[in-house]
mmCIF file of C-alpha atoms in Angstrom:
data_model
loop_
_atom_site.group_PDB
_atom_site.id
_atom_site.type_symbol
_atom_site.label_atom_id
_atom_site.label_comp_id
_atom_site.label_asym_id
_atom_site.label_seq_id
_atom_site.Cartn_x
_atom_site.Cartn_y
_atom_site.Cartn_z
ATOM 1 C CA MET A 28 -14.692 12.623 -15.582
ATOM 2 C CA THR A 29 -13.570 9.234 -14.379
ATOM 3 C CA ASN A 30 -12.275 6.966 -17.035
ATOM 4 C CA ASN A 31 -14.049 3.637 -16.637
ATOM 5 C CA SER A 32 -11.145 1.573 -17.889
ATOM 6 C CA PHE A 33 -8.876 3.361 -15.433
ATOM 7 C CA PRO A 34 -10.849 4.617 -12.413
ATOM 8 C CA TYR A 35 -7.764 5.218 -10.263
ATOM 9 C CA ARG A 36 -6.891 8.680 -9.008
ATOM 10 C CA LEU A 37 -3.955 8.349 -6.606
ATOM 11 C CA TYR A 38 -1.129 6.120 -7.759
ATOM 12 C CA LEU A 39 1.731 5.184 -5.458
ATOM 13 C CA VAL A 40 5.056 4.173 -6.973
ATOM 14 C CA ILE A 41 6.929 2.360 -4.245
ATOM 15 C CA SER A 42 10.362 0.851 -3.808
ATOM 16 C CA GLU A 43 12.105 -0.288 -0.686
ATOM 17 C CA GLU A 44 14.760 2.346 -1.290
ATOM 18 C CA ALA A 45 12.237 5.193 -1.533
ATOM 19 C CA CYS A 46 10.842 4.274 1.878
ATOM 20 C CA ALA A 47 14.139 5.285 3.465
ATOM 21 C CA GLY A 48 14.409 2.614 6.122
ATOM 22 C CA LYS A 49 10.677 2.222 6.785
ATOM 23 C CA ASN A 50 9.039 -1.122 6.031
ATOM 24 C CA PHE A 51 7.704 -0.737 2.495
ATOM 25 C CA LEU A 52 4.773 -3.060 3.189
ATOM 26 C CA SER A 53 3.523 -0.919 6.052
ATOM 27 C CA VAL A 54 4.058 2.245 3.996
ATOM 28 C CA ALA A 55 1.886 0.697 1.257
ATOM 29 C CA GLU A 56 -0.824 -0.276 3.714
ATOM 30 C CA GLU A 57 -0.840 3.137 5.392
ATOM 31 C CA ALA A 58 -1.002 4.805 1.977
ATOM 32 C CA ILE A 59 -4.033 2.719 1.000
ATOM 33 C CA LYS A 60 -5.785 3.705 4.218
ATOM 34 C CA GLY A 61 -5.128 7.318 3.261
ATOM 35 C CA GLY A 62 -6.580 6.988 -0.254
ATOM 36 C CA VAL A 63 -4.063 5.409 -2.635
ATOM 37 C CA ASP A 64 -6.006 3.160 -5.028
ATOM 38 C CA ILE A 65 -3.296 1.635 -7.248
ATOM 39 C CA ILE A 66 0.322 0.738 -6.484
ATOM 40 C CA GLN A 67 3.334 0.172 -8.706
ATOM 41 C CA LEU A 68 6.393 -1.646 -7.441
ATOM 42 C CA ARG A 69 9.584 -0.258 -8.945
ATOM 43 C CA GLU A 70 12.808 -2.049 -8.106
ATOM 44 C CA LYS A 71 15.463 -0.882 -10.529
ATOM 45 C CA ASN A 72 18.410 -2.665 -8.955
ATOM 46 C CA ALA A 73 16.891 -5.839 -7.557
ATOM 47 C CA SER A 74 17.551 -9.265 -9.051
ATOM 48 C CA ASN A 75 14.541 -11.092 -10.493
ATOM 49 C CA GLU A 76 14.314 -13.243 -7.356
ATOM 50 C CA GLU A 77 14.410 -10.288 -4.986
ATOM 51 C CA PHE A 78 11.935 -8.344 -7.107
ATOM 52 C CA LEU A 79 9.579 -11.323 -7.266
ATOM 53 C CA ASP A 80 9.798 -11.881 -3.528
ATOM 54 C CA LYS A 81 8.932 -8.238 -2.799
ATOM 55 C CA ALA A 82 6.139 -8.289 -5.357
ATOM 56 C CA LEU A 83 4.541 -11.384 -3.812
ATOM 57 C CA ARG A 84 4.664 -9.872 -0.340
ATOM 58 C CA LEU A 85 3.276 -6.552 -1.547
ATOM 59 C CA LYS A 86 0.495 -8.219 -3.528
ATOM 60 C CA GLU A 87 -0.577 -10.164 -0.460
ATOM 61 C CA VAL A 88 -0.945 -6.972 1.573
ATOM 62 C CA ILE A 89 -2.660 -4.800 -1.003
ATOM 63 C CA SER A 90 -5.025 -7.404 -2.424
ATOM 64 C CA ARG A 91 -6.754 -7.460 0.958
ATOM 65 C CA TYR A 92 -7.860 -3.936 0.056
ATOM 66 C CA ASN A 93 -8.569 -4.765 -3.607
ATOM 67 C CA VAL A 94 -5.802 -2.419 -4.696
ATOM 68 C CA PRO A 95 -4.250 -3.503 -8.003
ATOM 69 C CA LEU A 96 -0.513 -4.155 -8.322
ATOM 70 C CA ILE A 97 1.429 -2.774 -11.284
ATOM 71 C CA ILE A 98 4.991 -3.955 -11.864
ATOM 72 C CA ASN A 99 7.523 -1.533 -13.273
ATOM 73 C CA ASP A 100 9.473 -2.730 -16.346
ATOM 74 C CA ASN A 101 9.842 -6.368 -15.405
ATOM 75 C CA LEU A 102 7.672 -8.659 -17.505
ATOM 76 C CA PHE A 103 9.012 -11.810 -15.855
ATOM 77 C CA VAL A 104 7.982 -10.619 -12.385
ATOM 78 C CA ALA A 105 4.656 -9.226 -13.616
ATOM 79 C CA LYS A 106 3.673 -12.581 -15.098
ATOM 80 C CA GLN A 107 4.964 -14.658 -12.187
ATOM 81 C CA VAL A 108 3.119 -12.628 -9.587
ATOM 82 C CA GLU A 109 0.004 -12.379 -11.787
ATOM 83 C CA ALA A 110 0.034 -8.631 -11.358
ATOM 84 C CA PHE A 111 -2.841 -6.461 -12.537
ATOM 85 C CA GLY A 112 -0.513 -4.800 -15.007
ATOM 86 C CA ILE A 113 2.875 -3.486 -15.999
ATOM 87 C CA HIS A 114 4.309 -0.042 -16.662
ATOM 88 C CA VAL A 115 7.081 0.503 -19.184
ATOM 89 C CA GLY A 116 9.092 3.396 -20.534
ATOM 90 C CA ASN A 117 10.883 4.095 -23.762
ATOM 91 C CA ASN A 118 13.822 1.805 -23.222
ATOM 92 C CA ASP A 119 11.957 -1.178 -21.849
ATOM 93 C CA VAL A 120 10.156 -4.066 -23.504
ATOM 94 C CA ASN A 121 7.542 -2.384 -25.676
ATOM 95 C CA PRO A 122 3.766 -2.555 -25.239
ATOM 96 C CA THR A 123 3.078 -4.402 -28.499
ATOM 97 C CA GLU A 124 5.519 -7.101 -27.420
ATOM 98 C CA ILE A 125 3.901 -7.342 -23.973
ATOM 99 C CA ARG A 126 0.433 -7.748 -25.510
ATOM 100 C CA LYS A 127 1.689 -10.727 -27.514
ATOM 101 C CA THR A 128 3.476 -12.467 -24.673
ATOM 102 C CA TRP A 129 1.236 -11.626 -21.706
ATOM 103 C CA THR A 130 -2.390 -11.795 -22.727
ATOM 104 C CA ALA A 131 -3.632 -11.744 -19.112
ATOM 105 C CA CYS A 132 -2.332 -8.187 -18.611
ATOM 106 C CA LYS A 133 -5.254 -6.027 -17.487
ATOM 107 C CA SER A 134 -3.488 -2.690 -17.461
ATOM 108 C CA LEU A 135 -0.550 -1.630 -19.563
ATOM 109 C CA GLY A 136 1.040 1.725 -18.850
ATOM 110 C CA TYR A 137 3.486 3.526 -21.125
ATOM 111 C CA SER A 138 5.530 6.622 -20.270
ATOM 112 C CA ILE A 139 5.373 9.551 -22.653
ATOM 113 C CA GLU A 140 8.583 11.557 -22.701
ATOM 114 C CA TYR A 141 8.139 13.424 -25.981
ATOM 115 C CA LEU A 142 5.149 14.274 -28.178
ATOM 116 C CA GLU A 143 6.036 12.062 -31.154
ATOM 117 C CA GLN A 144 5.373 9.047 -28.960
ATOM 118 C CA LEU A 145 1.694 9.909 -28.943
ATOM 119 C CA TYR A 146 1.493 8.836 -32.553
ATOM 120 C CA ASN A 147 3.277 5.515 -32.333
ATOM 121 C CA GLU A 148 1.865 2.019 -32.124
ATOM 122 C CA GLN A 149 3.005 1.624 -28.518
ATOM 123 C CA THR A 150 0.744 4.421 -27.352
ATOM 124 C CA TYR A 151 -2.255 2.942 -29.156
ATOM 125 C CA THR A 152 -1.542 -0.400 -27.498
ATOM 126 C CA ALA A 153 -1.194 1.002 -23.979
ATOM 127 C CA ASP A 154 -4.164 1.274 -21.592
ATOM 128 C CA TYR A 155 -2.925 4.416 -19.883
ATOM 129 C CA LEU A 156 -0.093 6.882 -20.376
ATOM 130 C CA GLY A 157 2.390 8.160 -17.842
ATOM 131 C CA ILE A 158 3.308 11.824 -18.295
ATOM 132 C CA SER A 159 6.877 11.660 -17.155
ATOM 133 C CA PRO A 160 8.063 13.861 -15.556
ATOM 134 C CA VAL A 161 5.553 16.672 -15.042
ATOM 135 C CA PHE A 162 8.073 18.607 -13.008
ATOM 136 C CA LYS A 163 11.792 18.160 -12.554
ATOM 137 C CA THR A 164 12.679 15.560 -9.972
ATOM 138 C CA ASP A 165 15.689 13.859 -8.442
ATOM 139 C CA THR A 166 14.232 10.369 -8.767
ATOM 140 C CA LYS A 167 14.327 10.414 -12.566
ATOM 141 C CA THR A 168 17.638 11.727 -13.814
ATOM 142 C CA ASP A 169 17.534 10.316 -17.330
ATOM 143 C CA THR A 170 14.550 12.243 -18.669
ATOM 144 C CA VAL A 171 14.473 14.683 -21.510
ATOM 145 C CA THR A 172 12.276 17.567 -20.380
ATOM 146 C CA ALA A 173 9.721 18.303 -17.737
ATOM 147 C CA TRP A 174 6.237 18.595 -19.278
ATOM 148 C CA GLY A 175 4.762 21.166 -16.936
ATOM 149 C CA LEU A 176 1.042 21.950 -16.890
ATOM 150 C CA ASP A 177 1.073 23.072 -20.512
ATOM 151 C CA GLY A 178 2.482 19.721 -21.488
ATOM 152 C CA ILE A 179 -0.415 17.959 -19.772
ATOM 153 C CA ARG A 180 -2.908 20.178 -21.592
ATOM 154 C CA GLN A 181 -1.173 19.479 -24.880
ATOM 155 C CA ILE A 182 -1.198 15.695 -24.391
ATOM 156 C CA ARG A 183 -4.813 15.820 -23.206
ATOM 157 C CA SER A 184 -5.815 17.579 -26.417
ATOM 158 C CA ILE A 185 -4.252 14.804 -28.513
ATOM 159 C CA THR A 186 -5.341 11.624 -26.738
ATOM 160 C CA GLN A 187 -8.366 10.171 -24.963
ATOM 161 C CA LYS A 188 -6.231 7.702 -22.975
ATOM 162 C CA PRO A 189 -6.141 7.977 -19.186
ATOM 163 C CA LEU A 190 -3.206 10.162 -18.131
ATOM 164 C CA VAL A 191 -1.122 9.585 -15.028
ATOM 165 C CA ALA A 192 1.145 12.475 -14.093
ATOM 166 C CA ILE A 193 4.375 11.704 -12.263
ATOM 167 C CA GLY A 194 7.430 13.709 -11.260
ATOM 168 C CA ASN A 195 7.633 15.953 -8.238
ATOM 169 C CA VAL A 196 3.909 15.794 -7.587
ATOM 170 C CA SER A 197 2.918 17.145 -4.182
ATOM 171 C CA ALA A 198 -0.143 18.395 -2.340
ATOM 172 C CA ILE A 199 0.728 21.873 -3.615
ATOM 173 C CA ASN A 200 0.474 21.112 -7.341
ATOM 174 C CA THR A 201 -1.934 18.151 -7.428
ATOM 175 C CA ARG A 202 -5.020 20.245 -8.057
ATOM 176 C CA ASP A 203 -3.396 22.118 -10.952
ATOM 177 C CA ILE A 204 -2.278 18.832 -12.496
ATOM 178 C CA ILE A 205 -5.789 17.340 -12.410
ATOM 179 C CA GLU A 206 -7.317 20.574 -13.690
ATOM 180 C CA ALA A 207 -4.832 20.604 -16.567
ATOM 181 C CA GLY A 208 -6.255 17.255 -17.692
ATOM 182 C CA ALA A 209 -4.545 14.396 -15.850
ATOM 183 C CA ASP A 210 -6.845 11.612 -14.644
ATOM 184 C CA CYS A 211 -4.540 10.483 -11.879
ATOM 185 C CA VAL A 212 -1.448 11.648 -10.007
ATOM 186 C CA ALA A 213 1.446 9.363 -9.170
ATOM 187 C CA VAL A 214 3.790 9.999 -6.282
ATOM 188 C CA VAL A 215 6.921 8.443 -4.880
ATOM 189 C CA SER A 216 8.562 10.523 -2.176
ATOM 190 C CA ALA A 217 5.444 12.561 -1.298
ATOM 191 C CA ILE A 218 4.195 9.395 0.407
ATOM 192 C CA CYS A 219 7.213 7.083 0.746
ATOM 193 C CA ALA A 220 9.363 9.669 2.474
ATOM 194 C CA ALA A 221 6.545 11.165 4.542
ATOM 195 C CA GLU A 222 6.628 10.973 8.314
ATOM 196 C CA ASN A 223 3.035 9.744 8.180
ATOM 197 C CA PRO A 224 2.224 8.044 4.835
ATOM 198 C CA GLN A 225 -1.479 7.715 5.617
ATOM 199 C CA LYS A 226 -1.846 11.415 6.335
ATOM 200 C CA ALA A 227 0.231 12.325 3.277
ATOM 201 C CA ALA A 228 -2.039 10.195 1.070
ATOM 202 C CA LEU A 229 -5.139 11.698 2.635
ATOM 203 C CA VAL A 230 -3.978 15.240 1.897
ATOM 204 C CA LEU A 231 -3.240 14.363 -1.747
ATOM 205 C CA ARG A 232 -6.583 12.603 -2.112
ATOM 206 C CA LYS A 233 -8.406 15.679 -0.798
ATOM 207 C CA GLU A 234 -6.686 17.863 -3.386
ATOM 208 C CA ILE A 235 -7.725 15.440 -6.147
ATOM 209 C CA GLU A 236 -11.340 15.503 -4.967
ATOM 210 C CA LYS A 237 -11.349 19.321 -4.855
ATOM 211 C CA ALA A 238 -10.078 19.496 -8.424
ATOM 212 C CA SER A 239 -12.663 16.973 -9.588
ATOM 213 C CA VAL A 240 -15.501 18.910 -8.000
ATOM 214 C CA ARG A 241 -14.333 22.042 -9.766
ATOM 215 C CA ALA A 242 -13.962 20.245 -13.067
ATOM 216 C CA SER A 243 -17.449 18.750 -12.969
ATOM 217 C CA SER A 244 -18.993 22.102 -12.102
ATOM 218 C CA HIS A 245 -17.461 23.543 -15.296
ATOM 219 C CA HIS A 246 -19.202 21.090 -17.618
#
């Protein structure tokens, strides 16, 4: 089932750092050619100016392919660059606040780190939910627990919102993640650190399609 409000299946979270010396703009472009259909820019340590500059350059590249830009955590940059949306976690500016101050936001993502969050106002306000992390990962050190596939199933049984799974996602577990109920998989290093980002994206995309075929044949 594709969720009409959130039709994306392969979500790239990119930062200059994650690209390990490669040009992040070319990594993004290669990834799109391989099948990435939505991109989030995450720059944890950049100043607002640096972040904005990167966001503008990235938006210019990806909008040629009609790929939406999501900004991680930074409402100032998201508004300035007229991004498609923003993604926030527990300790960031909350979704209800964003709705009030940025009415043009087309997609608001919120990370779910524990089950109680599914019942709060922030979750109701968000357009899609990040399941973070699905599996243990080095990129996120401050998280509580890894959800695992059972966690995805559990969240899926509680909410109708589109679910984006992130955290050590690879070609090996993508199919299981989609079959457990995620609508979309998000990757960082699986593409950013790959020798060939386009090929890496293509492989992930194929796994997503396989899972979707299986899922639709069950209904």
